[in-house]
Short mmCIF file of C-alpha atoms and ligand atoms in Angstrom, two decimals:
data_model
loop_
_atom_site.label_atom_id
_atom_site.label_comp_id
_atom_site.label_asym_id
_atom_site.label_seq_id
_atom_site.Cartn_x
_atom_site.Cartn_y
_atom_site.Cartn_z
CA UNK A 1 -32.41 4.72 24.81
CA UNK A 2 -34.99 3.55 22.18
CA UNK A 3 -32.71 5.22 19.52
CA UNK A 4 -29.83 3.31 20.02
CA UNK A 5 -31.60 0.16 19.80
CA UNK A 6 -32.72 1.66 16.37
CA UNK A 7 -29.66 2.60 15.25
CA UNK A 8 -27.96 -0.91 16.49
CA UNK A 9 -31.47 -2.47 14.45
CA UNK A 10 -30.39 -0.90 11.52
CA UNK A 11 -26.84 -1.19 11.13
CA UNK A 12 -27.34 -5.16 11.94
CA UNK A 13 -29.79 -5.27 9.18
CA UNK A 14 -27.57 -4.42 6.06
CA UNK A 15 -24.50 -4.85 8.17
CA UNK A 16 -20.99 -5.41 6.23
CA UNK A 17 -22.25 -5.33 2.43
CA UNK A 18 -19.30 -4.73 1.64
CA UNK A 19 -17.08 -7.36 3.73
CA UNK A 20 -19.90 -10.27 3.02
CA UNK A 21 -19.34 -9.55 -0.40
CA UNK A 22 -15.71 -11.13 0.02
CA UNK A 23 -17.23 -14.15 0.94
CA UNK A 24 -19.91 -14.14 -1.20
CA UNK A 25 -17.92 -14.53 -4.31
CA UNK A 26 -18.83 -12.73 -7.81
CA UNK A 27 -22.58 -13.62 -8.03
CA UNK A 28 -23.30 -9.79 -6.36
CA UNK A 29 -26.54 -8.84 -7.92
CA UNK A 30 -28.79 -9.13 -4.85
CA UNK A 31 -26.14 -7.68 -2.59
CA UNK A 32 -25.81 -4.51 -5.41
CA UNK A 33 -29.66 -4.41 -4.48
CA UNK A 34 -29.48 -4.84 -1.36
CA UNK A 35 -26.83 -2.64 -1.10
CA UNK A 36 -28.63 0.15 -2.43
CA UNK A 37 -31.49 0.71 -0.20
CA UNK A 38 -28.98 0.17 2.82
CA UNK A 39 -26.90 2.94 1.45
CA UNK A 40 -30.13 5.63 1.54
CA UNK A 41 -30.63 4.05 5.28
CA UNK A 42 -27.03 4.71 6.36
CA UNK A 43 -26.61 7.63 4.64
CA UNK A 44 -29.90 9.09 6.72
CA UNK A 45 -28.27 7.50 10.00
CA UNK A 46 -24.52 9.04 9.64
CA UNK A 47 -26.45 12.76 8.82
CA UNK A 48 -27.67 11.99 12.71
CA UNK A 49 -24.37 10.76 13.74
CA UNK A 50 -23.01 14.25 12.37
CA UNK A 51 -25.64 16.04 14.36
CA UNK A 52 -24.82 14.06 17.60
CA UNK A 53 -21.03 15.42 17.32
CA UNK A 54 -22.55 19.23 16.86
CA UNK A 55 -24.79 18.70 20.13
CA UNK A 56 -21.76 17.09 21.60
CA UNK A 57 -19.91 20.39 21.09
CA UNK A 58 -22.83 22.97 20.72
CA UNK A 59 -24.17 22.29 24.36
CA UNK A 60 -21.94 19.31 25.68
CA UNK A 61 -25.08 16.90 24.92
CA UNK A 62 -24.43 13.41 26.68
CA UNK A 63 -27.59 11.79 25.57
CA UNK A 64 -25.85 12.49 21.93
CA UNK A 65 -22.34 11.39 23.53
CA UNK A 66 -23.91 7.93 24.28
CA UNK A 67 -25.72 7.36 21.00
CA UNK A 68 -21.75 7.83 19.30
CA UNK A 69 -20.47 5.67 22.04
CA UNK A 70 -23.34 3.01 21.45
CA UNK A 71 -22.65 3.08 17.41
CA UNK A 72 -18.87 3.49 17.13
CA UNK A 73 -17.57 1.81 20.17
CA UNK A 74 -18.27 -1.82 19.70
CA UNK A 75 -16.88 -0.73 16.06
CA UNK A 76 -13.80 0.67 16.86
CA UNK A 77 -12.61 -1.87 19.35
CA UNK A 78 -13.85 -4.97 16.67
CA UNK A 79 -11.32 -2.78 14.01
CA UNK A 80 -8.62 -2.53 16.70
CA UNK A 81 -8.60 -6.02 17.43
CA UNK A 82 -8.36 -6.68 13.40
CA UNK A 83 -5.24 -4.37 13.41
CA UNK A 84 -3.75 -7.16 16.01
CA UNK A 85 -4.40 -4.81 19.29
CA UNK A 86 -5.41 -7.09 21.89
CA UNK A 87 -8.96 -6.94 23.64
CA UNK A 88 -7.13 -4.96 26.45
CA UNK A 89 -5.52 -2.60 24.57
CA UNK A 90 -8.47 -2.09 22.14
CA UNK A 91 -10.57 -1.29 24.87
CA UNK A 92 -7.96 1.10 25.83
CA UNK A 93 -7.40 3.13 22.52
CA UNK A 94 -11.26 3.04 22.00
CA UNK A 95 -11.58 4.32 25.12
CA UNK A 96 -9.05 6.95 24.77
CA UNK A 97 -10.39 7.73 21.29
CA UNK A 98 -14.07 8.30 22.25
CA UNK A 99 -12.60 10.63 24.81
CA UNK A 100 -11.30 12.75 22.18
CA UNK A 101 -14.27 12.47 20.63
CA UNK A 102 -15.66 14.98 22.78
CA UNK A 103 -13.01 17.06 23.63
CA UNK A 104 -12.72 17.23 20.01
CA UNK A 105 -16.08 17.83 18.97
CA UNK A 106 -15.78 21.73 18.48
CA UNK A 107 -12.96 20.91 15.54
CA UNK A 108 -15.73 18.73 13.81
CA UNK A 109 -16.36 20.46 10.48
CA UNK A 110 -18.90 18.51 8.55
CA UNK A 111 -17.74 20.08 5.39
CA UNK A 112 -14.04 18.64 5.74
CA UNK A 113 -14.92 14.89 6.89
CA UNK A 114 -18.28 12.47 7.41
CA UNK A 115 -18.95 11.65 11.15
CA UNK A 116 -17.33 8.55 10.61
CA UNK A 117 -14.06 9.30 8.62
CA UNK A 118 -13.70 12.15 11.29
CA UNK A 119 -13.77 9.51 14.14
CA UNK A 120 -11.83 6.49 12.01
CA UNK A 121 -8.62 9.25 11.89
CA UNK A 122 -9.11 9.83 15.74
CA UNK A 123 -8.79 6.42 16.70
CA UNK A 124 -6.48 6.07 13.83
CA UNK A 125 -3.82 8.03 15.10
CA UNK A 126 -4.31 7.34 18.94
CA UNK A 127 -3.55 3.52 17.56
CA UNK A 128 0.03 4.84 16.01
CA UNK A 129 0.08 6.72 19.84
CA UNK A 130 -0.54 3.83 21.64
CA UNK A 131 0.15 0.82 20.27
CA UNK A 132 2.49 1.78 17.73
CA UNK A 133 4.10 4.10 19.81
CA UNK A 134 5.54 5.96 16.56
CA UNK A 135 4.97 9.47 15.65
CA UNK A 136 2.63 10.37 13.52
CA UNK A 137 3.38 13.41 11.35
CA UNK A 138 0.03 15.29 11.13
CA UNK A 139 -1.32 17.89 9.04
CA UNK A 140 -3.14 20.97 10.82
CA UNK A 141 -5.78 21.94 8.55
CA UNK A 142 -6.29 25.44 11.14
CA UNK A 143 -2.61 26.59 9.93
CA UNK A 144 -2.67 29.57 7.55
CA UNK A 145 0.17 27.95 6.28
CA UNK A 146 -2.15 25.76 3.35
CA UNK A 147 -3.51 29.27 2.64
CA UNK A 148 0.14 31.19 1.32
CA UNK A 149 1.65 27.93 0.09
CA UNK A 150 -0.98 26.01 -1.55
CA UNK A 151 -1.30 26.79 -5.15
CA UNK A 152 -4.23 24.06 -6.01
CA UNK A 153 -7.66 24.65 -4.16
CA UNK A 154 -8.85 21.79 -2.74
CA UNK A 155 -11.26 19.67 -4.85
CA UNK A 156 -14.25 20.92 -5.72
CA UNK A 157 -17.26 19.26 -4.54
CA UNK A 158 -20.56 19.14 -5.34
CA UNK A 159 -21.64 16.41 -3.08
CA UNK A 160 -20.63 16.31 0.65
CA UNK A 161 -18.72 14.37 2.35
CA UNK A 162 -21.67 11.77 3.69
CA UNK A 163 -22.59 11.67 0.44
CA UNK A 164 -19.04 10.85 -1.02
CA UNK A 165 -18.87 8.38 1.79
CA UNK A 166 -22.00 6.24 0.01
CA UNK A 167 -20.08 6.65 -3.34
CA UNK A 168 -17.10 4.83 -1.50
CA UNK A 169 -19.44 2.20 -0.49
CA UNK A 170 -20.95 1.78 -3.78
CA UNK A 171 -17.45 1.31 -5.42
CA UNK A 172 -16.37 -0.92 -2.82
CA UNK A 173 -19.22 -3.04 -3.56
CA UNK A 174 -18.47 -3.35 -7.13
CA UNK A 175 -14.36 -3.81 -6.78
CA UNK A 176 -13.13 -7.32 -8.32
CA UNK A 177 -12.50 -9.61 -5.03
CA UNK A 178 -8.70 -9.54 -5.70
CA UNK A 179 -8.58 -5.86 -5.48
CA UNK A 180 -11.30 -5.52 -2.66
CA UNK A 181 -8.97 -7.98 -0.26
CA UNK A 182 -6.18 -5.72 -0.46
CA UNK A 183 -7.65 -2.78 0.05
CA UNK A 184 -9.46 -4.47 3.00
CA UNK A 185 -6.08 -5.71 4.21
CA UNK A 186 -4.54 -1.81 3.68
CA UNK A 187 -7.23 -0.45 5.55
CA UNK A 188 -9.47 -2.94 8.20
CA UNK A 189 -5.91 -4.41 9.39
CA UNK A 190 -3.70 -1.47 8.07
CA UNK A 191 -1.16 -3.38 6.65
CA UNK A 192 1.84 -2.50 4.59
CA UNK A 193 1.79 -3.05 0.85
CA UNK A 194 4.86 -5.28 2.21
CA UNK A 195 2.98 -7.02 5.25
CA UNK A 196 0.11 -7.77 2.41
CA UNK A 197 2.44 -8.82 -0.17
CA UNK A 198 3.91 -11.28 2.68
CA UNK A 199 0.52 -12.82 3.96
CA UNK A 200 -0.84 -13.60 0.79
CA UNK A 201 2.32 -14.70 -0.65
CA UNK A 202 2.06 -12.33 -3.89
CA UNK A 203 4.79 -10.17 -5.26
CA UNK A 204 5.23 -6.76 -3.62
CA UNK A 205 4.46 -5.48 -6.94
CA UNK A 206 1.28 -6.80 -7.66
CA UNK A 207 -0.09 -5.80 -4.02
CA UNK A 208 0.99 -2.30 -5.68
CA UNK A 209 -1.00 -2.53 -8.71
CA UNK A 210 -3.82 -3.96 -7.66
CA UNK A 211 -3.86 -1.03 -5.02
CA UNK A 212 -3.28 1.66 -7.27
CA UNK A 213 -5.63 0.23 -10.14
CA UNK A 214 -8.51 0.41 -7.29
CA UNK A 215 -7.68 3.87 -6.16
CA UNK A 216 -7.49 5.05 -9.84
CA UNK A 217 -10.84 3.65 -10.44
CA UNK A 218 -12.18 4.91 -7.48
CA UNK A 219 -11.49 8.67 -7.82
CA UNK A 220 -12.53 8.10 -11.71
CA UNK A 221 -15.79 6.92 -10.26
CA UNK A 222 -16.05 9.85 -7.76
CA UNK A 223 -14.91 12.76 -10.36
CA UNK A 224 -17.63 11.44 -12.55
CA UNK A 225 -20.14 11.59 -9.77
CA UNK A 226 -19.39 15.10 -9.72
CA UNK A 227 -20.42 15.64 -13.18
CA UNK B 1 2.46 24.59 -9.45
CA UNK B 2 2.97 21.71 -8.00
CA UNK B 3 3.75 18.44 -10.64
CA UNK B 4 4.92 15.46 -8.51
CA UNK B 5 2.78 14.09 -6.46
CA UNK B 6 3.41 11.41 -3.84
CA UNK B 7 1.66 8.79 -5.89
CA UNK B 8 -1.67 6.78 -4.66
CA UNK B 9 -0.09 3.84 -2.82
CA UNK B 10 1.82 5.96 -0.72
CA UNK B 11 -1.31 8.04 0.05
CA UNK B 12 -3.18 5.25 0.78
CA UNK B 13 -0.91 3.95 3.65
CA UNK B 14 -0.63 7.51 4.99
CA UNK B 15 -4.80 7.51 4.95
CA UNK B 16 -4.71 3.64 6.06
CA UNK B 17 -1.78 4.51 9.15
CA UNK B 18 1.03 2.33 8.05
CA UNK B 19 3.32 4.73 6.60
CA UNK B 20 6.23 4.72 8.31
CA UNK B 21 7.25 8.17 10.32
CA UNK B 22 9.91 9.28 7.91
CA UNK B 23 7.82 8.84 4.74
CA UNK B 24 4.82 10.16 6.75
CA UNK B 25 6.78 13.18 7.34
CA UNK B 26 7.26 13.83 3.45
CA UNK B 27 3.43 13.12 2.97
CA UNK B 28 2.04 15.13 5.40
CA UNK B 29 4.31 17.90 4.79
CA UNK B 30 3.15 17.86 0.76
CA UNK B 31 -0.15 18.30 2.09
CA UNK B 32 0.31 21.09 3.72
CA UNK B 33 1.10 22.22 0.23
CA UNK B 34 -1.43 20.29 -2.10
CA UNK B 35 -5.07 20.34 -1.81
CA UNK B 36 -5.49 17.93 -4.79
CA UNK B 37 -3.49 14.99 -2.81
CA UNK B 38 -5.67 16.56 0.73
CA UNK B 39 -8.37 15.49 -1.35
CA UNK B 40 -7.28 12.30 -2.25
CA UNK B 41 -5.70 11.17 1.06
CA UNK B 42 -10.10 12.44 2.35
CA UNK B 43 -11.34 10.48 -0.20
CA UNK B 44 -9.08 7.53 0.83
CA UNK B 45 -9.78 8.41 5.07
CA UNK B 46 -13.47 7.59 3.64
CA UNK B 47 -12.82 4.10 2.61
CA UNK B 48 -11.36 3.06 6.25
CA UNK B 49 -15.00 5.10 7.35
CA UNK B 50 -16.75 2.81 5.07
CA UNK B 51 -14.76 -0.39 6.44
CA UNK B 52 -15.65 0.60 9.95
CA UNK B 53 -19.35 1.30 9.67
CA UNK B 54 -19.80 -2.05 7.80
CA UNK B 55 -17.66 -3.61 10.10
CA UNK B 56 -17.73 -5.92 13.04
CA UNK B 57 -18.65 -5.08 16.27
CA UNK B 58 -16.69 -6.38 19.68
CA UNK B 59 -18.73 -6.14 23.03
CA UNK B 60 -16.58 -3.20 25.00
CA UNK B 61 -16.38 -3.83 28.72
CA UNK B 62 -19.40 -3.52 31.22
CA UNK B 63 -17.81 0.15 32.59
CA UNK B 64 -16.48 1.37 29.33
CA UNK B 65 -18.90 4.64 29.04
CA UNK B 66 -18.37 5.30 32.79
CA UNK B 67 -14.98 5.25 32.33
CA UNK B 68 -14.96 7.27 29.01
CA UNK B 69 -17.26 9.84 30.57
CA UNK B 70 -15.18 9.66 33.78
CA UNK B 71 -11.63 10.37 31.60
CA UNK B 72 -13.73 13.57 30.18
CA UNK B 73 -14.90 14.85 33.35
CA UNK B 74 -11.13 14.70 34.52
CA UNK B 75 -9.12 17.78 34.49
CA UNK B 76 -7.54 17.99 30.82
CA UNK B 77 -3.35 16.99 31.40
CA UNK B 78 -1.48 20.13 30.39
CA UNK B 79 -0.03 19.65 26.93
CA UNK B 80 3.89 19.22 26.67
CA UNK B 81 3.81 22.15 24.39
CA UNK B 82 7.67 22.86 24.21
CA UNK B 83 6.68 25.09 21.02
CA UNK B 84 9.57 27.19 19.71
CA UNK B 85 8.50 30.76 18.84
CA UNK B 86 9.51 30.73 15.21
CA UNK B 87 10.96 33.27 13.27
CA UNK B 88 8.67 34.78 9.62
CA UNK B 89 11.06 32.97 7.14
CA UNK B 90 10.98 29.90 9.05
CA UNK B 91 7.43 30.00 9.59
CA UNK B 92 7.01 30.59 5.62
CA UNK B 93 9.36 27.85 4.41
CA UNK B 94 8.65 25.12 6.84
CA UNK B 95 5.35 23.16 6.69
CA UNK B 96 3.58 22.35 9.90
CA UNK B 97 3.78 19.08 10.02
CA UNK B 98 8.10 19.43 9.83
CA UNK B 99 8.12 22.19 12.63
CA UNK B 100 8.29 19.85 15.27
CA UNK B 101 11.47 17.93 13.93
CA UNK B 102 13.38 21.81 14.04
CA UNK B 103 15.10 22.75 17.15
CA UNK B 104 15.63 25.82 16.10
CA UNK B 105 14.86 28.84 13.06
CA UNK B 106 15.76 27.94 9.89
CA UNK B 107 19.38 29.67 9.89
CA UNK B 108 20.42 28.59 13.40
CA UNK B 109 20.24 25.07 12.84
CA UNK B 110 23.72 22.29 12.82
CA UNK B 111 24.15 22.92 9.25
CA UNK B 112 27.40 20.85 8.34
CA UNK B 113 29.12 21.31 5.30
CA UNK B 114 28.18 18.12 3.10
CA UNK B 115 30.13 18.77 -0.20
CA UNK B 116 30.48 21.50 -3.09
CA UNK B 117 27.45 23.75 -2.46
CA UNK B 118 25.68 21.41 -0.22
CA UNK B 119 24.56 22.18 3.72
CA UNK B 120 22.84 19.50 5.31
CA UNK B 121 21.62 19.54 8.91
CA UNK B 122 20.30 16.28 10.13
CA UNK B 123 16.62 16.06 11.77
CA UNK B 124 16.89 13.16 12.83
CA UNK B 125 18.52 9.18 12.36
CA UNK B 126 17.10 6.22 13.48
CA UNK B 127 17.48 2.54 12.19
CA UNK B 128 19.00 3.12 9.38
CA UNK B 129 16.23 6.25 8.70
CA UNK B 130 17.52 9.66 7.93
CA UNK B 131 15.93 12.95 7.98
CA UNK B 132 16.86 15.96 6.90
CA UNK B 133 17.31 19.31 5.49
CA UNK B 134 19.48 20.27 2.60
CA UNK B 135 20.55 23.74 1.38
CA UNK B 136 21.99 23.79 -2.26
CA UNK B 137 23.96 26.76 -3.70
CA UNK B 138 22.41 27.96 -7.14
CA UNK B 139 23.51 26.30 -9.61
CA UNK B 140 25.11 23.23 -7.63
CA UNK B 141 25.28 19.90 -9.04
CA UNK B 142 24.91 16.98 -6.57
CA UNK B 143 27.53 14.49 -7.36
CA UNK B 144 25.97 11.44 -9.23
CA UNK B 145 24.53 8.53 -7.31
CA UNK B 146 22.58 5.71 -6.59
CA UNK B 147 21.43 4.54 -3.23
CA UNK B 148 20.94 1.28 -1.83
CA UNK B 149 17.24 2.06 -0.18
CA UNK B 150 15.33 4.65 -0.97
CA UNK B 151 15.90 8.98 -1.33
CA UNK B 152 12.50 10.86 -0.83
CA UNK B 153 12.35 14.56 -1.37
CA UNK B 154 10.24 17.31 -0.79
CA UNK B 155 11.42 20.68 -2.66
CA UNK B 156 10.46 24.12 0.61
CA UNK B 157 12.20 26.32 -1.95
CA UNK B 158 14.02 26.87 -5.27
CA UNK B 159 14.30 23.50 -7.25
CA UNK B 160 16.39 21.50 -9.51
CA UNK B 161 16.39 19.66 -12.38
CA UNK B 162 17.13 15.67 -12.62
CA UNK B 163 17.57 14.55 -15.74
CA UNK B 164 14.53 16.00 -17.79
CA UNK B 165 12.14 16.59 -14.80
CA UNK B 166 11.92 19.66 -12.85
CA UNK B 167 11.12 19.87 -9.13
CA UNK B 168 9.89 23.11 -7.77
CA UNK B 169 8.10 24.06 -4.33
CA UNK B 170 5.98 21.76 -3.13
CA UNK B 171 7.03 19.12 -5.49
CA UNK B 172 8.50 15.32 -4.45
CA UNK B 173 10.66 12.87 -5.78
CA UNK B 174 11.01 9.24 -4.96
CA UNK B 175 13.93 7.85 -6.11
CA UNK B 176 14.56 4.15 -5.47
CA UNK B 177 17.64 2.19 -5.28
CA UNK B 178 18.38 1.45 -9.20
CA UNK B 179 18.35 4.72 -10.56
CA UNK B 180 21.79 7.18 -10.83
CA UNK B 181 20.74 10.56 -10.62
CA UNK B 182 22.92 13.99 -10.14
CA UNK B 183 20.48 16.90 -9.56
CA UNK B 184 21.50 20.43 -10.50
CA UNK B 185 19.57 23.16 -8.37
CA UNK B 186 17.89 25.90 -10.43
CA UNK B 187 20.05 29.24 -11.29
CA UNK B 188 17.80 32.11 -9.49
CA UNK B 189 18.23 31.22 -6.02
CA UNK B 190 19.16 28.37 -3.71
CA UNK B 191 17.27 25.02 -3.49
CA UNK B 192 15.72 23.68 0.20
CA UNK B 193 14.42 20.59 0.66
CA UNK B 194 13.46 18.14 3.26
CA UNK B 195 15.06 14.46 2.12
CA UNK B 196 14.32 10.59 3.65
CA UNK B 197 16.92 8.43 3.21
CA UNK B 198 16.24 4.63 4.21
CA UNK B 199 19.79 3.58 3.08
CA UNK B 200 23.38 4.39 2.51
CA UNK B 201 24.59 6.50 -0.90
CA UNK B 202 26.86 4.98 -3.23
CA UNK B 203 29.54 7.17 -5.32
CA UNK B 204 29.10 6.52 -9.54
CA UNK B 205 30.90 8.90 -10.70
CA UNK B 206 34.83 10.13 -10.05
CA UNK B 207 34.12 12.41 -7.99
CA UNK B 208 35.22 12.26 -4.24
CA UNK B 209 33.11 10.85 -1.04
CA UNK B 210 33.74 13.77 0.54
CA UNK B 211 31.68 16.28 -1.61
CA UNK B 212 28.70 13.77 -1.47
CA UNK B 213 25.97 14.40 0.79
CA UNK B 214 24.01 11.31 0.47
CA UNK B 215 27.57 9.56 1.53
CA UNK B 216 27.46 10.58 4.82
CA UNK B 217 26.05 9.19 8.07
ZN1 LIG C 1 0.05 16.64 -4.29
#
């Protein structure tokens, strides 16, 4: 158990550089600093996050089962909760969503998706499941389908997808507060543009722009990191 | 080669999990066909990644790994798989993603007349939502009109022009309320695509309700 108390260590240490930043305002040189040693530290931690989901489906490993259980639970049901699930029904979809976790593990390709983003989709779409009770149109990466129809290869990328993951966080730590709330908004409580545009009485509009000005900037940011 | 792309906001609620089923439909069904938006809606998955490993943490309950590792020792519930065996041009028009909404192959669907040209066979309705497919004759021109919500369209085969843009496989259109369009399918062979509607049609030109497909409903 000593490594989940290092891996619960660590994350408290740098934790939410990029949601203390909010608060913090736009004097962000030490947390650009601080940011940036964190960022080699996490990136080191989600490689062994990655390797806990291949034990979890190379050999059904449960000591690796309960080091992703101790890191992304707590997470997951904190994120639910922001989304406006109630503790009860957080607990619920976490639950269900770490469960799939392992049955899922075999379909864990680190090329396609970080530990994390593969787990944030999971729990993702059990929410719309669950709580939303909508249907969620999915994409099946398996079907030969993208193969005979898809014209465009996918991105090519020299980095992978840990790696593009700390270029996120970097750009995230450098977005102007305005656009960094409504991305937060879009994302930690996935809101509408609408539901945004409501709360923080702004015109739908300029939720719009601000999103797509941050987007623009941030795949500008990561096709230059490619270069 | 694929030239309209759902653009970033709407990929960004499809990546964030507020996009609507209907829309989500149109999305995930372009991806099937894109790998540049794939990558985008990845790179865009990464930023809710980032949001949750910087985020909060809640205490989960006292049991909650017992009862995780107890739901995973259970026997697996047998999937409601009422999957339809799919004939090859179905299975090379359709995108994965739309399969489910099809009851049956492509040709034996309800397809209703729906003016000049048109077929339409409805996926589905719901509050105020419609889905479906439309089959236009080569050549057809869809009556001119403007809608009161929004028209989303995803071109499975042939195309059509509208106004100065052209829409071929793969590609999608968002049309909003404002703007009067008439679309004319392309010459070589007839146009399929898979269409959102979020509000009723209305008629500008002369021509007659009846032989308007975006009327109906
Ligand atoms: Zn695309």
């Amino acid at each position: 158990m000593q490594a989940v108390a290092d891996i619960q260590e660590s994350t408290v240490a740098f934790k939410s550089v990029a949601l203390s930043r909010n608060m913090a305002g736009p004097d962000n040189q030490h947390v650009t600093m601080r940011g940036f040693s964190a960022n080699r530290r996490k990136n080191d931690e989600m490689k062994k996050m990655a390797e806990f989901i291949r034990a979890v489906a190379d050999r059904e490993d449960r000591d690796a089962f309960r080091q992703l259980f101790a890191f992304y639970a707590p997470r997951l049901k904190a994120f639910l909760i922001k989304n406006g699930a109630t503790p009860g029904d957080a607990e619920e979809v976490m639950q269900e969503a770490m469960t799939l976790v392992w049955r899922k593990a075999k379909q864990f390709d680190p090329a396609k998706a970080s530990a994390s983003t593969w787990i944030y989709t999971i729990a993702r779409n059990r929410r719309i499941d669950l709580i939303r009770r909508a249907k969620r149109p999915e994409l099946d990466p398996e079907d030969p389908f993208f193969t005979s129809v898809s014209e465009q290869p996918d991105g090519e990328q020299e980095y992978s997808r840990t790696e593009r993951e700390t270029l996120v966080r970097k750009y995230l730590e450098t977005l102007p507060a305005d656009q960094l709330q409504v991305v937060q908004k879009a994302f930690y409580e996935e809101m509408t543009h609408q539901e945004i545009a409501a709360e923080l009485d702004m015109p739908l509009g300029t939720v719009k722009s601000r999103i797509r000005i941050a987007m623009r900037r941030l795949r500008d940011q990561l096709d230059r990191a490619e270069l | 080669m694929i030239t309209h792309h759902p653009s970033d906001e709407y990929l960004v609620e499809y990546a964030a999990g507020s996009l609507p089923e209907a829309e989500s439909l149109v999305v995930a069904s372009h991806l099937s066909m894109c790998g540049e938006c794939r990558a985008r809606v990845e790179t865009f998955e990464s930023i809710g990644a980032v949001l949750l490993e910087d985020g909060e943490t809640e205490a989960v309950s006292a049991n909650a790994l017992d009862t995780v590792m107890g739901m995973i020792a259970a026997t697996k519930p047998v999937e409601a798989s009422r999957r339809i065996e799919f004939n090859q041009s179905t299975l090379r028009l359709i995108p994965p993603p739309l399969r489910a909404y099809l009851d049956a192959d492509l040709d034996n669907l309800n397809w209703k007349r729906a003016g000049r040209g048109i077929q339409e066979a409805s996926l589905k309705q719901d509050e105020g939502v419609r889905i479906s497919l439309l089959r236009i004759r080569p050549d057809q021109k869809v009556p001119s009109h403007t809608h009161t919500g929004e028209e989303y369209t995803l071109i499975l085969d042939g195309g059509y022009k509208d106004g100065f843009a052209h829409y071929a496989q793969g590609d999608v259109s968002h049309v909003d309320g404002s703007v009067d369009h008439a679309p004319v399918a392309d010459p070589h062979g007839p146009c399929l695509c898979l269409t959102v509607r979020t509000g009723p049609a209305q008629l500008t030109g002369k021509i007659g309700r009846i032989l308007n497909p975006f009327i109906r409903g």
